Amino acid sequence: MATASVATHDTAHDHHDHEHHDNFVTKYIFSTDHKMIGKQFLITGIFWALIGGLLSVLFRLQLGFPDMNLEWLRPLLGGWITETGQLDQTFYLALVTMHGTIMVFFVLTAGLSGTFSNFLIPLQIGARDMASGFMNMLSYWFFFVSSVIMFISLFIKTGPAGGGWVVYPPLSALEQAIPGSGLGMTLWLVAMTFFIASSLLGGINYITTVINLRTKGMSFSRLPLTIWAFFLTAVIGLLSFPVLFAAALLLVFDRSFGTSFYLSDIYIGGEALPNTGGSPVLYQHLFWFLGHPEVYIVLLPALGITSEVIATNSRKPIFGYKAMIISMLGITILSFIVWAHHMFVSGMNPFLGSIFMFLTLIIAIPSAVKVFNYLTTLWRGNLIFTPAMLFSIGLVSFFISGGLTGIFLGNSAIDIQLHDTYFVVAHFHLVMGSASFFGLVAGVYHWFPKMFGRMMDARLGYVHFWLTFVGVYMVFFPMHYIGIAGFPRRYYSWTGFEFSNMYTDLNMFVSVAAIITFAAQFIFLFNFFYSMYRGRKASSNPWRSTTLEWTTPIVPGHGNWPGEIPTVYRWPYDYSKPGAEEDFIPQTVPLSATPESNLPHEQEQVKTEMEIIKDESEALVANEAKES
């Protein structure tokens, strides 16, 4: 790779590392540094992933071994184990509810977007920090308060929320319906209110930072695909989370103030309630207007991370950079107009259902573009199988296999038959849950050296990948078969149905696989915390990447760059360029320094670039003369 003196510049919000002094509280607790806030989101997300995974193990024990005596769990679950040693039925509903809420919102939204949007946006666009460090800090602490409230709800006497993670009324609106609709549901609504506030504060910050604080030369056409993904994710969240807040607010009114937004013609114990005029379907529309964009709030950041990791470890430019951006824009727009495919069984007009079916199937096109581009980038690349690369390839695998079943469920006639079966559980756990989780883990393995200045152990990473990858398929692949056979979801016990008894062994197999897969995550947990302090020290650019974050010190301080911020001269995927001395050219290397590898259109830009460098040099000399 040709070397050259790289022109740099600074910004109006410059604050050099040596000028910034932190004490313990302002550095590690109430920090306004985007990197520390990203780590706070990550650690909190890991905590919630363990809790959410543990809850899934508990209800898989019930589903796989419905007649097992669970008395040995009484020290952990207390009164939720009945006198006969069985799991309490209402607590089973609470386990499913809290597992879904924790994994979708607290792990795959806050843990994924909160971590990498915060950590990478300023580093990859060339900014000192986020547009508002204070708002960024508030975003994490609103999330933390939300986490505390949700965690407390796990221990109250009547149990946590039990109306399913979608908390459909009237079940969630009537405290007398089930124990999980009492105080636990109230705490769920309060926690989600804080969570929504956190997401909105973060989203506004991400959008503002990307638009306004890009370094010189960092045009939108030179942004890494990670930044495009985080940017569009923030746009989706900013437009959809307020609708969930409205839905939750109306639910609070129905629960506490006697309104009837969602309630009408309800009888409990033979007694008619006074509520009239409401519709529970209204809640479904409001919830899924967030709920389906939420799929892409979870998935897009993981796809952005995968784009970066696959290009870096294939030593090839990402195939179809512009097509990838257009496909993400298409997904962003379409995600807002397909929400009612979750409601085909709600009694909607079949003509309306056909419109949503058509729009749902169209979204497969931009998704297929991304898959095609990933596979083409991998094709004949000089592949380097780091743990991050393996998890990224695993994401592509889940995205394909889970996406194909989405075509089935996008068809309203088929969905009506499969909607309340385990086929749906298998579909969204593969395409959304597991794929996004693999993107999160890939990001941790890839950017761990930049976060902590040390390397994670690759051998443990390989073991973690294979146990998790095989385990996920062992858990969710069999669910497709039992779902097609009509095996119902959300059932505490299915042993009373003669047709489902033939799937006893398959359910046991799924539960054992789930327990092993959960146990495998402790390999990652050990690797993460051990490597943080005892891992091999990282070099400044261990993956030989082209993007700006690798031009900072190994562990960047407050302000990211100790001197001026580098200027960007090229796109972020100059890998294995014909004629280049090395197989990567960083974004900060001027085109004029690499004449041997420039493409014709790049050669035309050299003259303009030389004029810019000349102007900057003259300005720098003038400033030095003025200061002296």
XYZ file of C-alpha atoms in Angstrom:
628
model
C 0.000 0.000 0.000
C 1.352 3.375 -0.937
C 1.890 5.724 1.957
C 1.363 9.441 1.986
C 0.996 12.304 4.379
C -2.692 12.341 5.167
C -4.451 15.665 5.375
C -6.499 16.067 8.509
C -8.961 18.539 9.883
C -10.767 19.252 13.091
C -14.316 20.235 13.882
C -16.040 22.926 15.871
C -16.828 20.520 18.681
C -13.167 19.467 19.053
C -12.050 18.526 22.552
C -8.682 16.790 22.628
C -8.098 13.845 24.920
C -5.434 15.592 27.003
C -7.834 18.450 27.725
C -10.579 16.213 29.130
C -10.372 15.048 32.744
C -12.736 12.437 34.212
C -13.183 11.036 37.668
C -14.537 7.517 38.270
C -18.191 8.618 38.284
C -18.026 10.689 35.097
C -15.908 8.089 33.274
C -17.643 4.819 34.155
C -21.120 5.698 35.452
C -22.535 9.006 34.206
C -20.290 9.077 31.163
C -20.955 11.223 28.110
C -18.321 9.395 26.038
C -20.072 7.413 23.298
C -17.644 4.498 23.642
C -18.295 4.031 27.361
C -22.047 4.355 26.813
C -21.828 1.682 24.111
C -20.054 -0.616 26.593
C -22.723 0.109 29.206
C -25.424 -0.947 26.747
C -23.415 -4.071 25.897
C -22.878 -5.215 29.485
C -26.524 -4.565 30.368
C -27.608 -6.403 27.207
C -25.451 -9.414 28.120
C -27.061 -9.484 31.572
C -30.530 -9.469 30.027
C -29.561 -12.134 27.474
C -28.665 -14.455 30.354
C -31.963 -13.730 32.121
C -33.989 -14.153 28.923
C -32.170 -17.354 28.031
C -32.695 -18.767 31.534
C -36.430 -18.101 31.303
C -36.560 -20.000 28.004
C -34.778 -22.957 29.608
C -37.399 -22.995 32.383
C -40.382 -23.138 30.056
C -38.633 -25.590 27.727
C -38.284 -27.907 30.740
C -42.066 -27.711 31.092
C -42.681 -28.305 27.374
C -40.126 -31.076 26.916
C -40.787 -32.876 30.177
C -44.370 -31.972 31.205
C -44.580 -34.734 33.815
C -41.176 -34.079 35.392
C -41.068 -33.243 39.081
C -39.490 -29.770 39.301
C -39.253 -29.665 43.086
C -35.493 -29.109 42.713
C -36.299 -25.670 41.261
C -38.175 -24.517 44.354
C -35.134 -22.697 45.842
C -35.107 -20.574 42.661
C -38.822 -20.267 41.875
C -40.362 -20.599 45.353
C -44.162 -20.652 45.269
C -44.270 -20.903 41.485
C -43.584 -24.616 41.911
C -46.869 -26.238 42.958
C -47.284 -28.738 45.796
C -47.167 -31.556 43.243
C -43.801 -30.313 41.963
C -45.142 -28.836 38.707
C -44.564 -25.391 37.242
C -47.470 -23.060 38.002
C -49.608 -22.501 34.892
C -49.864 -18.724 35.231
C -46.117 -18.493 35.829
C -45.550 -20.363 32.561
C -47.410 -17.565 30.760
C -45.245 -15.033 32.599
C -42.059 -16.848 31.552
C -43.070 -16.722 27.881
C -44.105 -13.061 28.195
C -40.909 -11.919 29.859
C -38.664 -14.007 27.608
C -40.129 -12.348 24.504
C -40.017 -8.845 25.994
C -36.446 -9.189 27.236
C -34.993 -10.707 24.088
C -36.763 -8.449 21.566
C -36.431 -5.118 23.350
C -33.704 -5.319 25.982
C -31.220 -7.571 24.167
C -31.741 -7.272 20.415
C -32.808 -3.614 20.395
C -30.923 -1.923 23.251
C -28.111 -4.480 23.445
C -27.476 -4.437 19.680
C -28.340 -0.931 18.447
C -27.466 0.720 21.742
C -24.016 -0.864 21.752
C -22.872 -0.542 18.171
C -24.691 2.624 17.109
C -23.106 4.381 20.070
C -19.680 2.830 19.723
C -19.240 2.928 15.949
C -21.092 5.945 14.543
C -18.625 8.645 15.708
C -15.617 6.391 15.062
C -16.653 5.420 11.531
C -17.860 8.829 10.353
C -14.957 10.755 11.896
C -16.589 12.607 14.800
C -15.314 13.420 18.280
C -18.502 12.142 19.892
C -22.255 12.087 19.449
C -24.105 15.309 18.686
C -25.284 15.433 22.311
C -23.293 13.545 24.896
C -25.830 14.449 27.588
C -28.759 13.037 25.592
C -26.674 9.958 24.947
C -26.091 9.501 28.664
C -29.805 9.995 29.341
C -30.602 7.361 26.716
C -28.635 4.726 28.619
C -29.955 5.700 32.030
C -33.570 5.639 30.854
C -32.803 2.120 29.614
C -31.201 1.270 32.953
C -34.257 2.514 34.905
C -36.453 0.491 32.547
C -34.289 -2.559 33.229
C -34.515 -2.118 37.008
C -38.319 -1.842 36.904
C -38.651 -4.870 34.621
C -36.270 -6.871 36.829
C -38.238 -5.970 39.978
C -41.406 -7.222 38.295
C -39.902 -10.728 38.200
C -40.080 -10.960 41.994
C -43.482 -9.546 42.962
C -46.044 -11.813 44.630
C -48.530 -11.912 41.758
C -45.768 -12.518 39.226
C -44.557 -10.549 36.207
C -46.689 -9.641 33.198
C -48.413 -12.718 31.773
C -50.328 -11.563 28.712
C -47.727 -12.574 26.132
C -44.938 -10.282 24.937
C -47.473 -8.519 22.692
C -49.733 -7.947 25.780
C -52.999 -8.103 23.847
C -56.109 -6.761 25.591
C -58.535 -7.652 27.021
C -56.274 -10.135 28.854
C -53.714 -7.422 29.644
C -56.333 -4.740 30.339
C -58.272 -6.517 33.100
C -56.477 -6.992 36.392
C -58.946 -9.683 37.429
C -58.253 -11.787 34.315
C -55.068 -13.552 35.504
C -52.481 -12.785 38.216
C -50.056 -11.654 35.502
C -52.411 -8.834 34.542
C -52.063 -7.143 37.921
C -49.084 -5.265 39.306
C -46.717 -7.140 36.978
C -48.470 -5.719 33.928
C -48.402 -2.215 35.417
C -44.647 -2.474 35.951
C -44.264 -3.825 32.398
C -46.026 -0.748 30.997
C -43.962 1.648 33.128
C -40.715 -0.102 32.154
C -41.620 0.011 28.461
C -42.401 3.726 28.740
C -38.858 4.378 29.967
C -37.508 2.051 27.288
C -39.328 3.952 24.525
C -37.963 7.256 25.874
C -34.462 5.744 25.786
C -34.896 4.563 22.202
C -36.183 7.938 21.005
C -33.354 9.878 22.671
C -30.807 7.540 21.128
C -32.428 7.611 17.693
C -32.520 11.410 17.514
C -28.844 11.493 18.479
C -27.787 8.884 15.909
C -29.614 10.620 13.058
C -28.274 14.068 13.968
C -24.721 12.784 14.328
C -24.663 11.013 10.964
C -26.146 13.982 9.116
C -24.116 16.769 10.725
C -20.835 15.469 12.121
C -19.221 13.524 9.288
C -15.553 14.322 8.772
C -14.351 16.118 5.661
C -14.695 13.901 2.599
C -17.105 11.491 4.311
C -20.007 11.851 1.898
C -23.038 9.568 2.200
C -21.634 7.539 -0.703
C -18.525 6.819 1.391
C -20.288 5.717 4.563
C -19.694 2.118 5.655
C -22.815 -0.053 5.392
C -22.800 -0.316 9.189
C -23.532 3.410 9.418
C -26.266 3.192 6.779
C -27.860 0.384 8.786
C -27.660 2.256 12.117
C -28.964 5.446 10.491
C -31.998 3.781 8.891
C -32.669 1.789 12.070
C -32.826 5.058 14.007
C -35.252 6.499 11.437
C -37.533 3.448 11.779
C -37.438 3.647 15.573
C -38.131 7.370 15.619
C -41.273 6.910 13.515
C -42.622 3.712 15.068
C -41.866 3.739 18.811
C -44.212 6.691 19.496
C -47.066 4.534 18.188
C -46.229 1.829 20.738
C -46.189 4.530 23.409
C -49.687 5.604 22.313
C -50.881 1.985 22.477
C -49.425 1.549 25.972
C -50.888 4.866 27.150
C -54.404 3.891 26.043
C -53.928 0.525 27.769
C -53.012 2.341 30.991
C -56.208 4.413 30.653
C -58.300 1.265 30.199
C -56.630 -0.425 33.173
C -56.660 2.477 35.612
C -59.106 5.189 34.554
C -62.206 3.345 33.391
C -61.931 4.109 29.682
C -62.893 1.637 26.955
C -60.447 2.079 24.107
C -59.872 -1.662 23.847
C -62.780 -3.108 25.870
C -66.350 -3.926 24.937
C -68.923 -6.588 25.833
C -66.699 -8.347 28.385
C -68.107 -10.954 30.782
C -66.126 -12.299 33.738
C -67.658 -14.978 35.937
C -71.022 -14.412 34.272
C -71.005 -10.719 35.162
C -70.996 -8.085 32.428
C -68.429 -5.316 32.711
C -69.593 -1.743 32.007
C -67.064 -1.184 29.190
C -68.575 -0.659 25.741
C -67.438 0.693 22.393
C -63.796 -0.364 22.446
C -61.967 -2.764 20.166
C -59.009 -5.009 21.027
C -58.172 -5.043 17.302
C -57.282 -1.333 17.603
C -54.495 -2.311 19.984
C -53.263 -4.920 17.520
C -52.996 -2.298 14.771
C -51.105 0.095 17.043
C -48.810 -2.585 18.434
C -47.887 -4.126 15.094
C -47.291 -0.720 13.527
C -44.279 -0.803 15.839
C -44.034 -4.587 15.970
C -43.116 -5.210 12.357
C -40.713 -2.273 11.971
C -39.234 -3.631 15.211
C -38.184 -6.729 13.249
C -35.950 -4.489 11.134
C -34.903 -2.328 14.099
C -33.462 -5.612 15.371
C -32.256 -7.009 12.043
C -30.795 -4.052 10.109
C -27.920 -3.331 12.557
C -26.990 -7.023 12.472
C -27.015 -6.955 8.655
C -24.836 -3.822 8.679
C -22.313 -5.490 10.987
C -22.351 -8.578 8.768
C -21.617 -6.444 5.688
C -18.510 -5.016 7.336
C -17.259 -8.335 8.723
C -17.808 -10.306 5.501
C -16.102 -7.686 3.307
C -13.128 -7.443 5.699
C -12.646 -11.189 6.044
C -13.294 -11.989 2.384
C -10.614 -9.427 1.448
C -13.011 -8.240 -1.258
C -15.066 -5.109 -1.802
C -18.660 -5.632 -0.723
C -20.604 -6.674 -3.812
C -23.274 -4.175 -4.885
C -22.637 -1.345 -2.406
C -25.330 0.878 -3.930
C -27.744 -2.033 -4.246
C -27.223 -2.784 -0.545
C -28.105 0.793 0.358
C -31.169 0.806 -1.918
C -32.317 -2.535 -0.484
C -32.033 -1.165 3.079
C -34.010 1.919 2.019
C -36.631 -0.362 0.470
C -36.835 -2.456 3.634
C -37.166 0.730 5.707
C -40.125 1.968 3.661
C -41.857 -1.400 3.264
C -41.507 -2.209 6.968
C -44.165 0.424 7.714
C -46.825 -0.950 5.352
C -46.875 -4.679 6.112
C -47.883 -4.708 9.799
C -51.307 -6.331 9.324
C -49.840 -9.625 8.105
C -49.622 -10.366 11.848
C -53.414 -9.990 11.973
C -54.687 -12.304 9.219
C -56.548 -14.314 11.894
C -58.154 -11.228 13.491
C -61.156 -11.281 11.150
C -59.899 -8.572 8.818
C -61.491 -8.028 5.422
C -60.002 -10.605 2.993
C -59.424 -7.877 0.379
C -57.370 -5.885 2.901
C -55.554 -9.080 3.796
C -54.650 -9.628 0.129
C -53.106 -6.124 -0.039
C -50.947 -6.766 3.019
C -50.047 -10.198 1.644
C -48.846 -8.582 -1.601
C -46.770 -5.963 0.251
C -45.341 -8.628 2.554
C -44.144 -10.782 -0.327
C -42.590 -7.721 -2.019
C -40.303 -7.167 0.984
C -38.662 -10.471 0.078
C -37.065 -8.708 -2.913
C -34.739 -6.276 -1.068
C -34.031 -9.038 1.457
C -33.001 -11.377 -1.369
C -30.763 -8.640 -2.816
C -28.849 -8.516 0.468
C -28.476 -12.307 0.604
C -27.301 -12.436 -3.017
C -24.736 -9.713 -2.365
C -23.405 -11.471 0.729
C -22.990 -14.738 -1.156
C -21.354 -12.986 -4.099
C -18.937 -11.199 -1.780
C -17.978 -14.553 -0.266
C -17.635 -16.196 -3.689
C -13.951 -16.740 -4.551
C -12.839 -14.430 -1.762
C -9.673 -14.970 0.263
C -11.743 -16.050 3.235
C -10.400 -15.643 6.756
C -12.535 -17.626 9.198
C -12.351 -15.517 12.324
C -15.102 -16.119 14.919
C -16.763 -12.903 13.720
C -16.735 -14.193 10.126
C -18.274 -17.518 11.164
C -21.066 -15.809 13.077
C -21.703 -13.514 10.091
C -21.980 -16.490 7.752
C -24.280 -18.105 10.316
C -26.469 -14.996 10.188
C -26.742 -15.318 6.399
C -27.717 -18.973 6.821
C -30.473 -18.123 9.315
C -31.638 -15.215 7.173
C -32.088 -17.573 4.222
C -33.732 -20.483 6.054
C -35.924 -18.255 8.229
C -36.766 -15.980 5.312
C -37.992 -18.877 3.171
C -40.554 -19.834 5.807
C -41.614 -16.184 5.842
C -42.863 -16.634 2.274
C -45.222 -19.332 3.576
C -46.499 -17.122 6.389
C -46.835 -14.091 4.137
C -49.573 -15.956 2.270
C -52.777 -15.283 4.203
C -54.438 -18.597 3.286
C -51.484 -20.566 4.676
C -50.881 -18.239 7.625
C -54.434 -18.720 8.917
C -53.628 -22.426 9.301
C -50.131 -21.968 10.743
C -50.485 -18.753 12.759
C -51.001 -20.259 16.213
C -48.553 -23.126 15.746
C -44.874 -23.663 16.401
C -44.166 -22.996 12.716
C -44.408 -19.273 13.485
C -42.181 -19.661 16.557
C -39.544 -21.387 14.439
C -39.778 -18.755 11.684
C -39.260 -15.626 13.722
C -36.684 -17.172 16.038
C -34.533 -18.023 13.027
C -34.961 -14.943 10.846
C -35.151 -12.325 13.577
C -33.965 -13.725 16.892
C -31.064 -16.004 16.014
C -29.896 -14.015 12.977
C -29.781 -10.772 14.964
C -28.126 -12.470 17.927
C -25.420 -13.795 15.613
C -24.916 -10.262 14.267
C -24.528 -8.982 17.829
C -21.962 -11.643 18.700
C -20.086 -11.121 15.416
C -19.835 -7.419 16.231
C -18.469 -8.148 19.689
C -15.770 -10.499 18.348
C -14.828 -8.042 15.566
C -14.694 -4.776 17.519
C -13.581 -6.184 20.887
C -9.954 -5.059 20.168
C -11.182 -1.503 19.643
C -13.352 -1.612 22.769
C -10.809 -3.053 25.188
C -7.437 -3.146 23.414
C -7.209 -6.928 23.669
C -8.145 -9.932 21.544
C -10.747 -12.521 22.414
C -9.572 -16.138 22.312
C -10.282 -17.437 18.791
C -10.337 -21.131 19.793
C -13.069 -20.531 22.354
C -14.829 -18.455 19.701
C -14.846 -21.405 17.287
C -16.260 -23.744 19.946
C -18.869 -21.130 20.839
C -19.884 -20.756 17.195
C -20.302 -24.429 16.339
C -22.205 -25.300 19.515
C -24.509 -22.307 19.044
C -24.976 -22.681 15.274
C -25.806 -26.381 15.413
C -27.826 -25.887 18.586
C -30.039 -23.180 17.073
C -30.935 -25.399 14.121
C -31.555 -28.343 16.453
C -33.948 -26.199 18.471
C -35.919 -24.490 15.718
C -35.793 -26.798 12.702
C -37.961 -29.509 14.320
C -40.494 -26.830 15.321
C -41.403 -26.377 11.644
C -42.532 -30.000 11.432
C -44.591 -30.055 14.604
C -46.053 -26.669 13.608
C -47.239 -27.947 10.226
C -48.788 -30.871 12.094
C -50.834 -28.351 14.092
C -48.883 -28.292 17.349
C -50.165 -25.163 19.150
C -47.949 -22.482 20.669
C -48.464 -20.794 24.062
C -49.880 -24.011 25.555
C -48.696 -24.850 29.066
C -49.307 -28.549 28.545
C -50.187 -30.503 25.415
C -50.360 -34.014 26.877
C -54.150 -33.903 26.875
C -54.255 -33.967 23.068
C -53.964 -37.401 21.492
C -52.682 -36.063 18.143
C -49.746 -34.275 19.770
C -48.521 -37.185 21.867
C -46.609 -38.516 18.850
C -44.311 -35.478 19.163
C -43.255 -36.173 22.740
C -39.776 -37.304 21.721
C -39.314 -34.343 19.364
C -40.257 -31.895 22.122
C -37.790 -33.555 24.473
C -35.114 -33.263 21.770
C -35.842 -29.540 21.293
C -35.657 -28.905 25.036
C -32.345 -30.737 25.438
C -30.912 -28.818 22.461
C -32.125 -25.534 23.973
C -30.431 -26.292 27.301
C -27.127 -27.196 25.582
C -27.283 -24.071 23.387
C -27.895 -21.882 26.434
C -25.004 -23.538 28.283
C -22.719 -22.829 25.305
C -23.191 -19.089 25.849
C -21.156 -19.342 29.047
C -18.123 -20.084 26.836
C -18.648 -16.662 25.265
C -19.240 -15.101 28.665
C -15.960 -16.467 30.028
C -14.088 -15.474 26.859
C -15.515 -11.946 26.995
C -14.653 -11.102 30.591
C -11.375 -13.051 30.719
C -10.119 -11.442 27.498
C -11.084 -7.999 28.760
C -8.285 -8.225 31.337
C -6.042 -11.132 30.316
C -6.456 -11.398 26.543
C -3.595 -10.950 24.103
C -2.938 -7.267 23.459
C -4.306 -6.053 20.140
C -2.471 -4.192 17.414
C -3.861 -0.948 16.038
C -5.557 -2.653 13.062
C -5.706 -6.409 13.736
C -8.155 -7.196 10.889
C -6.380 -4.960 8.329
C -9.584 -2.991 7.794
C -10.088 0.176 5.770
C -12.543 2.126 7.915
C -11.805 5.136 10.131
C -12.110 3.539 13.571
C -8.821 1.693 12.992
C -6.931 4.996 12.541
C -7.493 5.935 16.202
C -5.193 4.833 19.057
C -5.678 1.171 20.017
C -8.085 2.219 22.786
C -9.222 5.715 21.820
C -9.653 8.264 24.570
C -12.291 10.944 24.909
C -12.447 12.716 21.550
C -11.267 9.577 19.682
C -8.315 11.124 17.812
C -5.526 12.767 19.851
C -4.772 15.204 17.027
C -6.923 16.302 14.144
C -9.548 14.110 12.571
C -8.436 12.419 9.326
C -9.948 13.413 5.998
C -11.628 10.681 3.930
C -10.701 10.242 0.259
C -12.297 6.975 -0.825
C -15.114 4.500 -0.160
C -14.784 2.010 2.722
C -14.231 -1.234 0.782
C -10.941 -0.935 -1.127
C -9.834 -4.533 -0.559
C -7.580 -6.543 -2.930
C -7.466 -3.711 -5.445
C -5.507 -4.654 -8.586
C -2.139 -2.886 -8.654
C -2.120 -1.997 -4.947
C 0.912 -2.929 -2.854
C -1.243 -4.418 -0.070
C -4.703 -5.985 -0.039
C -6.372 -3.046 1.695
C -6.247 0.735 1.315
C -7.638 2.766 4.256
C -10.183 5.489 3.598
C -7.645 8.091 4.758
C -5.127 7.393 1.968
C -5.466 9.990 -0.822
C -6.115 8.746 -4.344
C -3.056 10.726 -5.440
C -0.914 8.382 -3.307
C -2.103 5.247 -5.122
C -1.866 6.010 -8.877
C -0.932 2.392 -9.601
C -4.341 1.101 -8.407
C -6.707 3.948 -9.237
C -9.659 3.248 -11.478
C -10.367 5.672 -14.356
C -13.057 7.595 -12.499
C -10.785 7.850 -9.456
C -7.950 9.245 -11.564
C -10.256 12.074 -12.570
C -10.770 12.947 -8.881
C -7.047 13.266 -8.168
C -6.778 16.834 -9.490
C -9.622 18.038 -7.249
C -8.112 16.155 -4.339
C -4.697 17.797 -4.814
C -6.313 21.227 -4.731
C -8.049 20.376 -1.452
C -4.799 19.119 0.111
C -3.008 22.275 -1.048
C -5.706 24.535 0.451
C -5.604 22.629 3.750
C -1.808 22.824 3.916
C -1.883 26.579 3.315
C -4.569 26.998 5.984
C -2.520 24.937 8.436
C 0.608 27.054 7.817
C -1.430 30.237 8.225
C -2.895 29.018 11.543
C 0.547 28.076 12.877
C 1.928 31.473 11.890
C -1.003 33.194 13.570
C -0.542 31.212 16.791
C 3.208 31.885 16.904
